[in-house]
Amino acid sequence: MTITATSLPKLPFDAGLTYINGAWVGSSSNQTSDVENPATGTVIATVCESSKDDVDAAVQAAYRAFHDGPWVNEYSGAQRRDALLGLAAAIEQHRSALELIESINVGKPIADVRVEVDDTIDLFRHFAGYADKVEGRHIASQTNQKLEGYTVKVPVGVVGFINAFNYPLNLLAWKVAPALAAGCTVVFKPGPQTPLTTQYFAYLLEKTGLFPEGVFNVVLGGAQVGQALVDHDLVDKVGFTGSVATGKHVIRSTASTANVRATSVELGGKSPGVVMPDVDVDRTAKLVVSGCMSNTGMNCNALTRLWVHRSIYDAFLPRLKAAAESLVLGTPQDDATEMGPLIDRRQYDRVLEYIRIGRSEDRADVLTGGEPLQDVAGYWVRPTIFSNVSPEARIAKEEIFGPVLSVLEPFDDLDEVIEVERRNEFGLAAGIFTRSHKDIAKFTRKMRCGTIWVNNYNALYSYLPFGGFRNSGFGRELGYESFDGYLATKAIIDDVSSE
Ligand code: NAD
């Protein structure tokens, strides 16, 4: 197979700079890091690494913009709504450049990126609609002639966002659109591997001329930069997306600063899917494979633990194998490509190590894949399916974050699945495939996870909340729930009899 090294389009901003307080600035430490095309392993850009001082400058800018600037103190909700709509229009105008850059930097199939950019535009429009609908409550039954009691909702303040690498622009929109709609100001750190569309977004935000300086700021780099942001006392809320290990560290950090602060953490998953005997096997096999392998399995909600009913187990496995083997791997910028590479060397080594564990420690059968692509540069691993996996095996319990599906030993009864899944460390998502209304009702009632797909998998909408139970985190993104997460409530008790 030949993978073409597609050239990055000319960027309309200087990739060596970042956007702080309405201006493009370099790092005060002059440190830089290289950004790769994971399909070829070649360097496509060099960006600056923000220093602790740069993080401080960004937070101070967001703090001034929140407390003294017009965004919160003069703009009406309708003006913020129009600013977000202007941003959606700017993204739409630049969508082909954004799509190409995202596809090259993340190694994502271009067809998938188009859907993500559609979603991104929709997210800014959706949350624009909330900006002029911030509502409090008046509780008439609790007031008397003398005192009036009511609540008002106010923006929580400066939000420090730390993003994962896997959906750079889309997850930025999940976070930034509701936060700006609520009237917050933002310091945003993308994953270190995939900063380019975040910088492009800052360029577009600036170009609209609708956002006062300091409302949106970007810092770039890895763990140290994220830590400096989490530790900054002027940050009122931390919104984190990433692994469980880093998420736990972030929670501990947000509690050890001088001021405790609101935190939401969107973490990993090991999401189960259940195939009941009454399904259309071909359709379901394809849904399961895309549920697991889309974004090369680098999906927090990937369907990675599959339960197949004993009565169709032997018939289902060949369909699953055929569906995985029919996935088109190739240059991510080709329209026909369905699966790209892993993000970097670290993730590639991690996935291959789990495949080794599956074969040796876990003694599972390799149904298909189980190896890297030969004779290509970049970080390519074939879609891999293990069968007859014990639910207690490491490949069945631990998040791999790659194109690896564990088909568990066959089951006889849905109650047995629900019982075992009660011990799942994660609780992000689950799927069930069946026509039985009774089984669907039982499964959706009993499963403790944030999203449950019935006869489909992976569909997400701006208006439906997304988030986890247990180690998958807390807080919700998308929907009204996420908007509400950027608002704080004040109770006002007013002596209306006073002069
Ligand atoms: P990661 O935990 O390695 O890094 C996430 C972010 O945290 C990066 O920006 C990183 O630079 C930053 N970071 C690292 N150390 C830090 C520290 N000490 N303080 C503050 N920030 C720090 O995760 P990743 O490899 O980028 O992403 C993969 C993980 O993200 C997977 O576990 C996946 O399930 C999860 N994820 C979850 C969701 C969700 O919505 N639940 C969505 C996407 C990804």
XYZ file of C-alpha atoms and ligand atoms in Angstrom:
543
model
C 0.000 0.000 0.000
C 1.281 3.509 -0.813
C 0.507 6.409 1.481
C 0.843 9.855 -0.057
C 2.304 12.691 2.044
C -0.292 15.384 1.292
C 1.130 18.908 1.703
C -0.320 21.156 4.360
C -2.184 24.095 2.775
C -0.678 27.542 3.360
C -1.789 28.656 6.815
C -3.250 32.169 7.131
C -1.528 32.570 10.537
C 2.022 32.008 11.776
C 2.064 28.464 13.257
C 5.000 29.491 15.469
C 2.785 31.917 17.390
C -0.253 31.607 19.588
C -3.240 33.825 20.352
C -3.257 35.583 23.730
C -5.149 38.757 24.667
C -6.169 39.458 21.068
C -2.617 39.257 19.681
C -0.362 36.599 18.119
C 2.688 36.032 20.310
C 5.612 33.598 20.525
C 6.657 31.647 23.612
C 8.562 33.653 26.227
C 10.852 30.615 26.601
C 11.403 30.307 22.805
C 10.645 26.583 23.091
C 9.055 24.831 20.123
C 7.705 21.407 19.234
C 7.151 19.611 15.946
C 3.749 18.554 14.638
C 3.541 15.363 12.561
C 1.441 13.834 9.828
C 0.798 10.446 11.492
C 0.103 8.790 8.144
C 3.740 9.285 7.124
C 5.526 10.210 10.361
C 6.840 13.409 8.712
C 6.977 16.838 10.383
C 4.404 19.247 8.919
C 4.756 22.281 11.211
C 6.633 23.643 14.200
C 4.634 25.369 16.924
C 5.639 27.234 20.056
C 5.480 25.661 23.524
C 3.902 28.063 25.971
C 5.858 28.760 29.155
C 4.382 29.116 32.642
C 4.565 32.899 32.112
C 2.607 32.587 28.864
C -0.093 30.588 30.655
C -0.199 33.304 33.308
C -0.521 36.000 30.606
C -3.387 34.088 28.962
C -5.261 33.565 32.249
C -4.731 37.194 33.277
C -6.109 38.295 29.887
C -9.183 36.073 30.301
C -9.614 37.342 33.878
C -9.497 41.016 32.797
C -11.847 40.288 29.889
C -14.275 38.650 32.299
C -14.223 41.241 35.082
C -13.593 44.492 33.231
C -14.260 43.882 29.535
C -17.410 44.383 27.466
C -18.082 40.644 26.782
C -19.653 40.136 30.207
C -20.339 43.670 31.361
C -21.788 45.323 28.248
C -22.781 42.690 25.700
C -26.342 41.461 25.791
C -27.101 37.774 25.343
C -28.278 38.645 21.844
C -24.892 40.189 21.008
C -23.106 37.070 22.221
C -25.542 34.991 20.150
C -24.679 37.022 17.051
C -20.936 36.703 17.762
C -21.264 32.902 17.876
C -23.316 32.900 14.672
C -20.589 35.022 13.041
C -18.031 32.460 14.137
C -20.111 29.606 12.690
C -20.245 31.496 9.374
C -16.456 32.036 9.412
C -15.852 28.308 10.050
C -18.188 27.459 7.191
C -16.355 29.829 4.855
C -12.991 28.231 5.697
C -14.232 24.679 5.974
C -12.236 23.140 3.128
C -8.911 24.374 4.572
C -9.925 23.261 8.085
C -10.917 19.824 6.790
C -7.657 19.287 4.959
C -5.513 20.453 7.900
C -7.437 18.280 10.380
C -7.212 15.274 8.098
C -3.434 15.696 7.646
C -2.660 16.478 11.313
C -4.819 13.725 12.861
C -4.585 11.218 9.986
C -8.382 11.148 9.779
C -10.256 10.056 6.655
C -11.365 13.236 4.919
C -14.969 11.966 4.655
C -15.130 11.703 8.463
C -13.626 15.160 8.952
C -16.320 16.669 6.730
C -18.949 15.317 9.130
C -16.988 16.689 12.120
C -16.808 20.144 10.554
C -20.568 20.012 9.831
C -21.031 19.204 13.528
C -18.691 22.001 14.588
C -20.666 24.605 12.632
C -23.922 23.189 14.011
C -22.563 23.322 17.580
C -21.811 27.052 17.361
C -25.279 27.686 15.911
C -26.944 25.477 18.513
C -25.263 27.142 21.486
C -25.749 30.618 19.969
C -29.431 29.887 20.536
C -28.871 29.550 24.295
C -26.899 32.816 24.646
C -30.044 34.970 24.858
C -31.961 32.485 27.020
C -30.188 32.590 30.387
C -33.032 32.274 32.883
C -33.397 32.433 36.679
C -36.438 31.513 38.829
C -38.857 33.496 40.926
C -40.322 31.326 43.671
C -43.592 33.052 44.456
C -44.840 30.682 47.146
C -41.771 31.318 49.311
C -41.930 35.116 49.295
C -44.104 37.508 51.333
C -45.136 41.133 50.939
C -41.833 42.303 52.355
C -39.222 40.057 50.786
C -38.805 38.966 47.194
C -36.599 35.925 46.529
C -35.348 34.920 43.101
C -32.372 33.382 41.392
C -30.150 34.688 38.637
C -27.731 32.683 36.553
C -24.290 34.145 35.915
C -21.316 32.866 33.892
C -18.908 30.857 36.081
C -15.941 33.017 35.003
C -12.590 32.085 33.452
C -12.633 28.534 32.083
C -9.374 26.641 31.497
C -9.881 23.911 28.898
C -7.538 20.992 28.285
C -8.335 18.879 25.241
C -7.474 15.382 24.010
C -5.816 14.952 20.611
C -8.475 12.860 18.878
C -11.169 15.352 17.774
C -9.301 18.666 17.949
C -11.821 21.012 16.318
C -14.982 19.121 17.181
C -14.192 18.767 20.897
C -13.086 22.411 20.954
C -16.607 23.286 19.801
C -18.155 20.970 22.461
C -16.380 23.065 25.076
C -15.962 26.580 23.735
C -19.405 27.090 22.150
C -21.440 26.604 25.377
C -18.832 28.400 27.530
C -18.845 31.511 25.313
C -22.644 31.370 24.985
C -22.893 31.440 28.784
C -20.641 34.543 28.891
C -17.454 32.902 30.184
C -13.958 33.731 28.966
C -11.593 30.968 27.926
C -8.005 29.743 27.938
C -7.771 26.689 25.704
C -5.002 24.097 25.455
C -5.279 21.562 22.601
C -3.622 18.128 22.673
C 0.085 18.618 21.904
C -0.094 16.381 18.819
C -2.930 18.288 17.118
C -2.814 22.074 17.650
C -3.296 23.351 14.095
C -7.085 23.660 13.811
C -7.215 25.251 17.286
C -4.829 27.952 16.027
C -6.914 28.252 12.856
C -10.028 28.642 15.008
C -8.336 31.486 16.953
C -7.467 33.141 13.640
C -11.137 32.950 12.542
C -12.411 34.208 15.895
C -10.076 37.204 15.605
C -11.102 37.776 11.976
C -14.806 38.063 12.865
C -13.967 41.153 14.962
C -16.880 40.151 17.224
C -14.947 38.969 20.304
C -13.229 41.518 22.577
C -9.566 40.889 23.422
C -8.926 38.292 26.102
C -12.253 36.456 25.635
C -10.545 33.509 23.931
C -6.870 32.597 24.378
C -4.771 29.622 23.307
C -1.786 28.059 25.070
C 0.201 25.279 23.428
C 2.212 22.350 24.771
C 1.895 19.199 26.853
C 1.597 18.165 30.498
C 3.518 21.089 31.996
C 1.379 23.652 30.203
C -1.831 21.843 31.187
C -0.622 21.654 34.774
C 0.155 25.399 34.856
C -3.369 26.108 33.625
C -5.007 23.780 36.156
C -2.915 25.243 38.972
C -3.695 28.887 38.168
C -5.761 30.447 40.931
C -7.632 32.830 38.620
C -9.194 29.928 36.711
C -12.776 29.441 37.949
C -13.556 26.196 36.145
C -11.461 23.461 34.555
C -12.885 21.463 31.652
C -10.713 18.439 30.911
C -10.877 15.703 28.286
C -8.294 12.934 28.366
C -7.251 9.705 30.019
C -8.369 8.486 33.446
C -4.838 8.779 34.879
C -4.453 12.433 33.845
C -8.072 13.185 34.784
C -7.548 11.927 38.342
C -4.405 14.023 38.573
C -6.337 17.092 37.341
C -9.075 16.526 39.941
C -6.469 16.321 42.718
C -4.747 19.465 41.405
C -7.940 21.518 41.217
C -8.562 20.690 44.875
C -5.060 21.628 46.044
C -4.955 25.236 44.837
C -5.865 28.155 47.113
C -9.401 28.271 45.710
C -11.336 25.101 44.972
C -12.939 25.346 41.555
C -15.606 23.666 39.445
C -14.241 20.805 37.366
C -15.637 18.578 34.692
C -13.701 15.588 33.420
C -14.526 13.586 30.300
C -12.385 10.479 30.495
C -11.917 7.105 28.887
C -14.167 4.137 28.275
C -14.453 0.412 27.621
C -17.905 0.387 26.152
C -19.839 -2.861 25.749
C -22.085 -3.824 22.862
C -24.623 -6.638 23.059
C -25.805 -8.644 20.035
C -29.048 -10.527 20.714
C -30.174 -13.540 18.607
C -32.845 -11.709 16.591
C -30.600 -9.271 14.675
C -29.838 -8.856 10.997
C -26.303 -10.255 11.262
C -24.740 -8.460 8.279
C -26.061 -5.040 9.214
C -25.145 -5.507 12.872
C -21.622 -6.745 12.090
C -20.997 -3.584 10.042
C -22.395 -1.365 12.825
C -20.188 -3.072 15.419
C -17.055 -2.739 13.284
C -17.631 0.958 12.622
C -18.617 1.418 16.296
C -15.192 0.096 17.255
C -12.883 1.091 14.410
C -14.069 4.580 13.515
C -11.342 7.174 14.124
C -8.982 4.150 14.170
C -10.511 3.163 17.515
C -9.248 6.393 19.106
C -12.735 7.145 20.380
C -13.564 7.475 24.067
C -16.923 5.780 23.409
C -15.588 3.078 21.028
C -17.468 -0.221 21.213
C -14.587 -2.421 22.327
C -16.204 -5.184 24.443
C -18.635 -7.215 22.388
C -21.148 -9.694 23.789
C -22.652 -12.061 21.196
C -25.457 -14.465 22.084
C -24.397 -18.113 22.004
C -27.086 -19.071 19.466
C -25.554 -16.851 16.752
C -21.899 -16.694 17.891
C -20.505 -18.980 15.203
C -22.533 -17.349 12.448
C -21.710 -13.823 13.593
C -17.906 -14.043 13.833
C -17.250 -14.563 10.082
C -19.496 -11.554 9.301
C -17.539 -9.463 11.783
C -14.245 -10.597 10.254
C -15.493 -9.778 6.738
C -16.694 -6.329 7.836
C -13.316 -5.512 9.432
C -11.344 -6.808 6.452
C -13.421 -4.754 4.029
C -12.419 -1.447 5.706
C -10.422 0.666 3.259
C -7.088 1.804 4.718
C -5.251 4.415 2.673
C -4.131 8.021 2.358
C -6.510 9.843 4.703
C -7.127 12.597 2.146
C -8.583 10.108 -0.397
C -12.377 10.121 -0.465
C -12.530 6.314 -0.378
C -10.404 5.921 2.773
C -12.287 4.596 5.806
C -9.492 4.118 8.333
C -6.277 6.042 8.995
C -3.221 5.593 11.231
C -2.778 5.942 14.993
C -1.777 9.389 16.190
C 1.890 8.896 17.096
C 4.670 6.465 17.940
C 3.570 6.229 21.601
C 0.019 5.200 20.713
C 1.295 2.794 18.035
C 3.594 1.068 20.540
C 0.792 0.934 23.113
C -1.663 -0.719 20.700
C 0.912 -3.287 19.540
C 1.727 -4.060 23.182
C -1.973 -4.727 23.904
C -2.152 -6.994 20.853
C 0.809 -8.913 22.289
C -0.968 -9.124 25.669
C -4.151 -10.383 23.952
C -2.234 -13.206 22.312
C -0.022 -14.187 25.249
C -1.331 -13.253 28.733
C -5.018 -13.239 27.738
C -4.754 -16.286 25.436
C -7.418 -14.940 23.085
C -7.866 -16.014 19.437
C -6.966 -13.525 16.705
C -9.929 -13.479 14.325
C -8.323 -10.896 12.029
C -5.490 -8.330 11.995
C -3.135 -8.384 14.946
C -0.240 -6.745 13.151
C 1.039 -3.420 11.836
C 0.913 -2.581 8.126
C 4.230 -3.546 6.551
C 6.350 -1.310 4.326
C 4.697 1.988 5.218
C 6.040 4.836 7.300
C 3.648 6.307 9.866
C 1.656 4.553 12.570
C -0.537 1.968 10.871
C -2.090 -1.068 12.560
C -4.592 -3.397 10.890
C -8.139 -3.551 12.301
C -7.852 -6.322 14.879
C -10.504 -8.599 16.367
C -9.931 -11.059 19.190
C -12.555 -13.739 19.917
C -13.357 -15.970 22.902
C -12.004 -13.326 25.252
C -12.688 -13.690 28.974
C -14.550 -10.622 30.357
C -11.754 -10.436 32.946
C -8.927 -10.359 30.354
C -6.845 -7.186 30.167
C -7.807 -6.568 26.522
C -11.461 -6.806 27.610
C -11.134 -4.431 30.573
C -8.484 -1.797 29.791
C -8.853 1.082 27.352
C -6.521 0.439 24.396
C -7.490 3.446 22.227
C -6.811 1.741 18.934
C -8.574 -0.483 16.353
C -8.915 -3.512 18.612
C -12.220 -5.285 19.324
C -12.556 -7.986 22.001
C -15.415 -10.387 21.315
C -16.133 -11.954 24.698
C -17.015 -15.575 25.341
C -20.622 -16.276 24.220
C -23.450 -15.474 26.648
C -26.883 -17.057 27.170
C -28.875 -14.486 29.089
C -28.998 -10.668 29.035
C -29.165 -10.609 32.856
C -25.737 -12.262 32.927
C -24.312 -9.440 30.743
C -25.873 -6.741 32.923
C -24.478 -8.404 36.044
C -20.914 -8.519 34.644
C -21.126 -4.953 33.270
C -21.967 -3.681 36.751
C -18.266 -4.252 37.508
C -17.064 -2.334 34.407
C -14.651 0.337 35.661
C -16.002 2.735 33.013
C -19.484 4.033 32.242
C -19.322 6.170 29.126
C -21.456 4.308 26.581
C -23.065 1.007 25.620
C -24.976 -0.434 22.678
C -27.630 -3.088 22.216
C -28.727 -4.676 18.954
C -32.119 -6.389 19.067
C -35.770 -6.040 18.056
C -37.008 -7.006 21.528
C -38.577 -4.023 23.248
C -38.402 -5.852 26.548
C -34.632 -6.369 26.278
C -34.078 -2.775 25.153
C -36.043 -1.493 28.155
C -34.151 -3.751 30.568
C -30.760 -2.766 29.138
C -31.378 0.991 29.013
C -32.725 0.947 32.608
C -29.967 -1.141 34.102
C -26.789 0.042 32.356
C -24.970 2.765 34.307
C -23.480 4.833 31.506
C -23.972 8.239 29.912
C -25.048 7.200 26.397
C -26.869 4.079 25.261
C -27.270 3.358 21.560
C -30.061 1.039 20.430
C -29.610 -0.569 16.990
C -27.059 2.082 16.041
C -23.755 3.285 17.426
C -21.731 6.522 17.611
C -24.457 9.010 16.559
C -24.087 12.205 18.620
C -26.054 15.437 18.468
C -25.469 18.977 19.733
C -28.682 18.838 21.768
C -28.127 15.490 23.569
C -25.833 15.451 26.617
C -22.725 13.262 26.613
C -20.617 12.169 29.586
C -19.737 9.421 31.964
C -20.400 7.416 35.092
C -17.605 6.025 37.303
C -14.093 6.342 35.790
C -15.476 7.813 32.574
C -15.753 11.091 34.469
C -18.361 13.592 35.549
C -19.997 16.663 34.094
C -21.821 16.654 30.770
C -20.893 18.034 27.390
C -23.407 18.936 24.658
C -27.044 19.797 25.190
C -28.564 22.143 27.752
C -26.663 20.292 30.491
C -23.314 21.514 29.172
C -24.530 25.121 28.823
C -25.839 25.014 32.394
C -22.399 23.773 33.511
C -20.921 27.173 32.573
C -23.466 29.048 34.690
C -23.503 29.595 38.452
C -26.641 30.392 40.456
C -27.068 33.371 42.779
C -30.047 33.722 45.125
C -31.232 37.307 45.628
C -33.368 38.234 48.651
C -34.644 41.766 48.261
C -36.480 43.710 50.986
C -38.902 45.447 48.671
C -40.444 47.407 51.548
C -37.224 49.356 52.083
C -36.824 52.861 50.683
P -4.006 12.436 27.988
O -4.602 12.229 29.324
O -2.663 11.896 27.702
O -3.924 14.002 27.659
C -5.079 14.814 27.643
C -4.676 16.255 27.779
O -4.153 16.468 29.099
C -3.570 16.701 26.802
O -3.876 17.997 26.344
C -2.332 16.699 27.693
O -1.327 17.591 27.229
C -2.925 17.168 29.005
N -2.152 16.826 30.217
C -1.273 15.813 30.402
N -0.801 15.829 31.677
C -1.407 16.873 32.307
C -1.351 17.399 33.621
N -0.547 16.887 34.555
N -2.128 18.465 33.936
C -2.955 18.999 33.013
N -3.040 18.562 31.736
C -2.273 17.499 31.383
O -5.067 11.875 26.925
P -4.942 11.805 25.329
O -3.993 10.709 24.971
O -4.728 13.158 24.748
O -6.435 11.396 24.928
C -6.881 10.082 24.994
C -7.792 9.890 26.177
O -8.836 10.863 26.159
C -8.494 8.550 26.155
O -8.487 7.992 27.444
C -9.908 8.891 25.730
O -10.884 7.970 26.140
C -10.093 10.231 26.371
N -11.158 10.993 25.701
C -12.353 11.153 26.360
C -13.406 11.829 25.739
C -14.728 12.006 26.444
O -15.500 12.852 26.026
N -15.018 11.231 27.475
C -13.232 12.354 24.453
C -11.992 12.175 23.824
C -10.961 11.492 24.455
